[in-house]
Amino acid sequence: SSGQQTSSEVYRVPIEGGTVRYLRSAGSSYIKPDGTYQTTGILWDVTSDMLMAQKLREAKDNSDIKNAELELALQELSSREHDLMELSRRLDFALQSYNCGIWEANLSTDHSYWDRRMHQLYGLDYTTGYTDRATWLNCLHPDDRDKASADADRCAANNEPFSSIQRVLLQDEEVRYVRSVGSIHIDRDGLRKVIGIAFDITADVRLADELKAAKEEAEARNAELIEAKSHIEHNALHDPLTGLANRRKLDLELDYLTSSPVAVGRARFAILHLDLDRFKQINDTLGHAAGDATLARAAELLRLNVGDAGVIARIGGDEFVILISQVTDKYIVTSIASNIIAAFQPPFDFQGFT
């Protein structure tokens, strides 16, 4: 009939124990023929439906939150993956620019993984990337194999860093110097591994050899210069014929004895001057060779009789001066002079002439 209205509502009814019961009421209101209003409806328990709907809403809210968190996590993961890829690219570029290879040795199986650059460094063809100790050692110079193997064993036994320089024999008989370094690492499965890098140091070794050779050559030249300087200084202060001190050397010794501050309180010194009788006659009759031999013989006799007591100088021609320092007794000078005179008494033979 006209004026009919329907309605549906959910009510919460408190019950004992502090819980709530949900009731849904649905009905229809209409006007009877006599003009009066009447409402007819039904009422039923919808508690389980309401609780389920509430749980679904909460689950949806939690799902939305988790989805948002997951989306943020995925964004963070994507950003980290991008950063990792960029870092890996930079690392690979850096290793490539220095021709570095990466290796990983499993200490339990004695097998290793080498990347492509490792194979290139050791002159091997790249296949699966896996190799073993025997293959590695076979690439090395025979004289380096024992030491390289011992370095690897010591690293594994003592948990210490691995460092080794090896000579790699290439197919064209070229020798390549490779430095290999690594350190112990224990993975999440408890396996002990050595992870490291290797790089070509041939240019560095050759440069070091060249520098060493240059240093040795420079030291040899420096020694020659020192010897030459010493020889020049000696010649500047000594007579070339007899090897005795010259006039300049004598003047320096006198200056030292008379004017040096360390000369204060020194003992007295003496000077003996002597020349050779008839030396001009020897030169004129037997020649300069005989004169030179006479001077050399005289120098020898003076050295034998003066010794370390003083300085013997040839100051010109057949003239000699003996500077005796630290004279504590005049008889020392007399004894030296007497010994010199006695030494010159025996005849001196030169090519049959006396």
mmCIF file with all atom_site columns, N, CA, C and O in Angstrom, residues 203-219:
data_model
loop_
_atom_site.group_PDB
_atom_site.id
_atom_site.type_symbol
_atom_site.label_atom_id
_atom_site.label_alt_id
_atom_site.label_comp_id
_atom_site.label_asym_id
_atom_site.label_entity_id
_atom_site.label_seq_id
_atom_site.pdbx_PDB_ins_code
_atom_site.Cartn_x
_atom_site.Cartn_y
_atom_site.Cartn_z
_atom_site.occupancy
_atom_site.B_iso_or_equiv
_atom_site.pdbx_formal_charge
_atom_site.auth_seq_id
_atom_site.auth_comp_id
_atom_site.auth_asym_id
_atom_site.auth_atom_id
_atom_site.pdbx_PDB_model_num
ATOM 1  N N  . ALA A 1 203 ? 106.437 -3.958 -14.496 1.00 0.00 ? 203 ALA A N  1
ATOM 2  C CA . ALA A 1 203 ? 107.019 -2.637 -14.738 1.00 0.00 ? 203 ALA A CA 1
ATOM 3  C C  . ALA A 1 203 ? 107.702 -2.110 -13.486 1.00 0.00 ? 203 ALA A C  1
ATOM 4  O O  . ALA A 1 203 ? 108.789 -1.509 -13.564 1.00 0.00 ? 203 ALA A O  1
ATOM 5  N N  . ASP A 1 204 ? 107.082 -2.339 -12.319 1.00 0.00 ? 204 ASP A N  1
ATOM 6  C CA . ASP A 1 204 ? 107.687 -1.869 -11.068 1.00 0.00 ? 204 ASP A CA 1
ATOM 7  C C  . ASP A 1 204 ? 109.000 -2.591 -10.782 1.00 0.00 ? 204 ASP A C  1
ATOM 8  O O  . ASP A 1 204 ? 109.977 -1.973 -10.334 1.00 0.00 ? 204 ASP A O  1
ATOM 9  N N  . VAL A 1 205 ? 109.023 -3.916 -11.025 1.00 0.00 ? 205 VAL A N  1
ATOM 10 C CA . VAL A 1 205 ? 110.251 -4.682 -10.776 1.00 0.00 ? 205 VAL A CA 1
ATOM 11 C C  . VAL A 1 205 ? 111.368 -4.232 -11.717 1.00 0.00 ? 205 VAL A C  1
ATOM 12 O O  . VAL A 1 205 ? 112.512 -4.055 -11.290 1.00 0.00 ? 205 VAL A O  1
ATOM 13 N N  . ARG A 1 206 ? 111.015 -4.041 -12.985 1.00 0.00 ? 206 ARG A N  1
ATOM 14 C CA . ARG A 1 206 ? 112.037 -3.595 -13.938 1.00 0.00 ? 206 ARG A CA 1
ATOM 15 C C  . ARG A 1 206 ? 112.552 -2.210 -13.578 1.00 0.00 ? 206 ARG A C  1
ATOM 16 O O  . ARG A 1 206 ? 113.755 -1.941 -13.695 1.00 0.00 ? 206 ARG A O  1
ATOM 17 N N  . LEU A 1 207 ? 111.638 -1.331 -13.161 1.00 0.00 ? 207 LEU A N  1
ATOM 18 C CA . LEU A 1 207 ? 112.066 0.007  -12.755 1.00 0.00 ? 207 LEU A CA 1
ATOM 19 C C  . LEU A 1 207 ? 112.977 -0.075 -11.536 1.00 0.00 ? 207 LEU A C  1
ATOM 20 O O  . LEU A 1 207 ? 113.996 0.620  -11.452 1.00 0.00 ? 207 LEU A O  1
ATOM 21 N N  . ALA A 1 208 ? 112.618 -0.950 -10.577 1.00 0.00 ? 208 ALA A N  1
ATOM 22 C CA . ALA A 1 208 ? 113.454 -1.121 -9.376  1.00 0.00 ? 208 ALA A CA 1
ATOM 23 C C  . ALA A 1 208 ? 114.838 -1.648 -9.750  1.00 0.00 ? 208 ALA A C  1
ATOM 24 O O  . ALA A 1 208 ? 115.854 -1.204 -9.198  1.00 0.00 ? 208 ALA A O  1
ATOM 25 N N  . ASP A 1 209 ? 114.881 -2.597 -10.711 1.00 0.00 ? 209 ASP A N  1
ATOM 26 C CA . ASP A 1 209 ? 116.176 -3.124 -11.157 1.00 0.00 ? 209 ASP A CA 1
ATOM 27 C C  . ASP A 1 209 ? 117.007 -2.029 -11.823 1.00 0.00 ? 209 ASP A C  1
ATOM 28 O O  . ASP A 1 209 ? 118.225 -1.934 -11.608 1.00 0.00 ? 209 ASP A O  1
ATOM 29 N N  . GLU A 1 210 ? 116.341 -1.209 -12.645 1.00 0.00 ? 210 GLU A N  1
ATOM 30 C CA . GLU A 1 210 ? 117.054 -0.119 -13.305 1.00 0.00 ? 210 GLU A CA 1
ATOM 31 C C  . GLU A 1 210 ? 117.576 0.890  -12.287 1.00 0.00 ? 210 GLU A C  1
ATOM 32 O O  . GLU A 1 210 ? 118.712 1.371  -12.399 1.00 0.00 ? 210 GLU A O  1
ATOM 33 N N  . LEU A 1 211 ? 116.744 1.196  -11.285 1.00 0.00 ? 211 LEU A N  1
ATOM 34 C CA . LEU A 1 211 ? 117.180 2.143  -10.252 1.00 0.00 ? 211 LEU A CA 1
ATOM 35 C C  . LEU A 1 211 ? 118.338 1.564  -9.438  1.00 0.00 ? 211 LEU A C  1
ATOM 36 O O  . LEU A 1 211 ? 119.275 2.282  -9.071  1.00 0.00 ? 211 LEU A O  1
ATOM 37 N N  . LYS A 1 212 ? 118.262 0.253  -9.163  1.00 0.00 ? 212 LYS A N  1
ATOM 38 C CA . LYS A 1 212 ? 119.345 -0.386 -8.420  1.00 0.00 ? 212 LYS A CA 1
ATOM 39 C C  . LYS A 1 212 ? 120.641 -0.350 -9.211  1.00 0.00 ? 212 LYS A C  1
ATOM 40 O O  . LYS A 1 212 ? 121.714 -0.037 -8.669  1.00 0.00 ? 212 LYS A O  1
ATOM 41 N N  . ALA A 1 213 ? 120.532 -0.650 -10.519 1.00 0.00 ? 213 ALA A N  1
ATOM 42 C CA . ALA A 1 213 ? 121.732 -0.608 -11.362 1.00 0.00 ? 213 ALA A CA 1
ATOM 43 C C  . ALA A 1 213 ? 122.277 0.810  -11.448 1.00 0.00 ? 213 ALA A C  1
ATOM 44 O O  . ALA A 1 213 ? 123.500 1.025  -11.400 1.00 0.00 ? 213 ALA A O  1
ATOM 45 N N  . ALA A 1 214 ? 121.372 1.790  -11.564 1.00 0.00 ? 214 ALA A N  1
ATOM 46 C CA . ALA A 1 214 ? 121.811 3.184  -11.620 1.00 0.00 ? 214 ALA A CA 1
ATOM 47 C C  . ALA A 1 214 ? 122.471 3.598  -10.312 1.00 0.00 ? 214 ALA A C  1
ATOM 48 O O  . ALA A 1 214 ? 123.473 4.334  -10.309 1.00 0.00 ? 214 ALA A O  1
ATOM 49 N N  . LYS A 1 215 ? 121.911 3.128  -9.192  1.00 0.00 ? 215 LYS A N  1
ATOM 50 C CA . LYS A 1 215 ? 122.496 3.449  -7.888  1.00 0.00 ? 215 LYS A CA 1
ATOM 51 C C  . LYS A 1 215 ? 123.894 2.847  -7.765  1.00 0.00 ? 215 LYS A C  1
ATOM 52 O O  . LYS A 1 215 ? 124.829 3.512  -7.292  1.00 0.00 ? 215 LYS A O  1
ATOM 53 N N  . GLU A 1 216 ? 124.033 1.567  -8.171  1.00 0.00 ? 216 GLU A N  1
ATOM 54 C CA . GLU A 1 216 ? 125.352 0.927  -8.098  1.00 0.00 ? 216 GLU A CA 1
ATOM 55 C C  . GLU A 1 216 ? 126.359 1.637  -9.004  1.00 0.00 ? 216 GLU A C  1
ATOM 56 O O  . GLU A 1 216 ? 127.525 1.820  -8.629  1.00 0.00 ? 216 GLU A O  1
ATOM 57 N N  . GLU A 1 217 ? 125.905 2.045  -10.199 1.00 0.00 ? 217 GLU A N  1
ATOM 58 C CA . GLU A 1 217 ? 126.797 2.769  -11.107 1.00 0.00 ? 217 GLU A CA 1
ATOM 59 C C  . GLU A 1 217 ? 127.193 4.113  -10.516 1.00 0.00 ? 217 GLU A C  1
ATOM 60 O O  . GLU A 1 217 ? 128.367 4.516  -10.591 1.00 0.00 ? 217 GLU A O  1
ATOM 61 N N  . ALA A 1 218 ? 126.202 4.805  -9.908  1.00 0.00 ? 218 ALA A N  1
ATOM 62 C CA . ALA A 1 218 ? 126.503 6.100  -9.283  1.00 0.00 ? 218 ALA A CA 1
ATOM 63 C C  . ALA A 1 218 ? 127.474 5.933  -8.121  1.00 0.00 ? 218 ALA A C  1
ATOM 64 O O  . ALA A 1 218 ? 128.394 6.747  -7.943  1.00 0.00 ? 218 ALA A O  1
ATOM 65 N N  . GLU A 1 219 ? 127.287 4.864  -7.325  1.00 0.00 ? 219 GLU A N  1
ATOM 66 C CA . GLU A 1 219 ? 128.204 4.624  -6.209  1.00 0.00 ? 219 GLU A CA 1
ATOM 67 C C  . GLU A 1 219 ? 129.606 4.308  -6.715  1.00 0.00 ? 219 GLU A C  1
ATOM 68 O O  . GLU A 1 219 ? 130.608 4.750  -6.123  1.00 0.00 ? 219 GLU A O  1
#
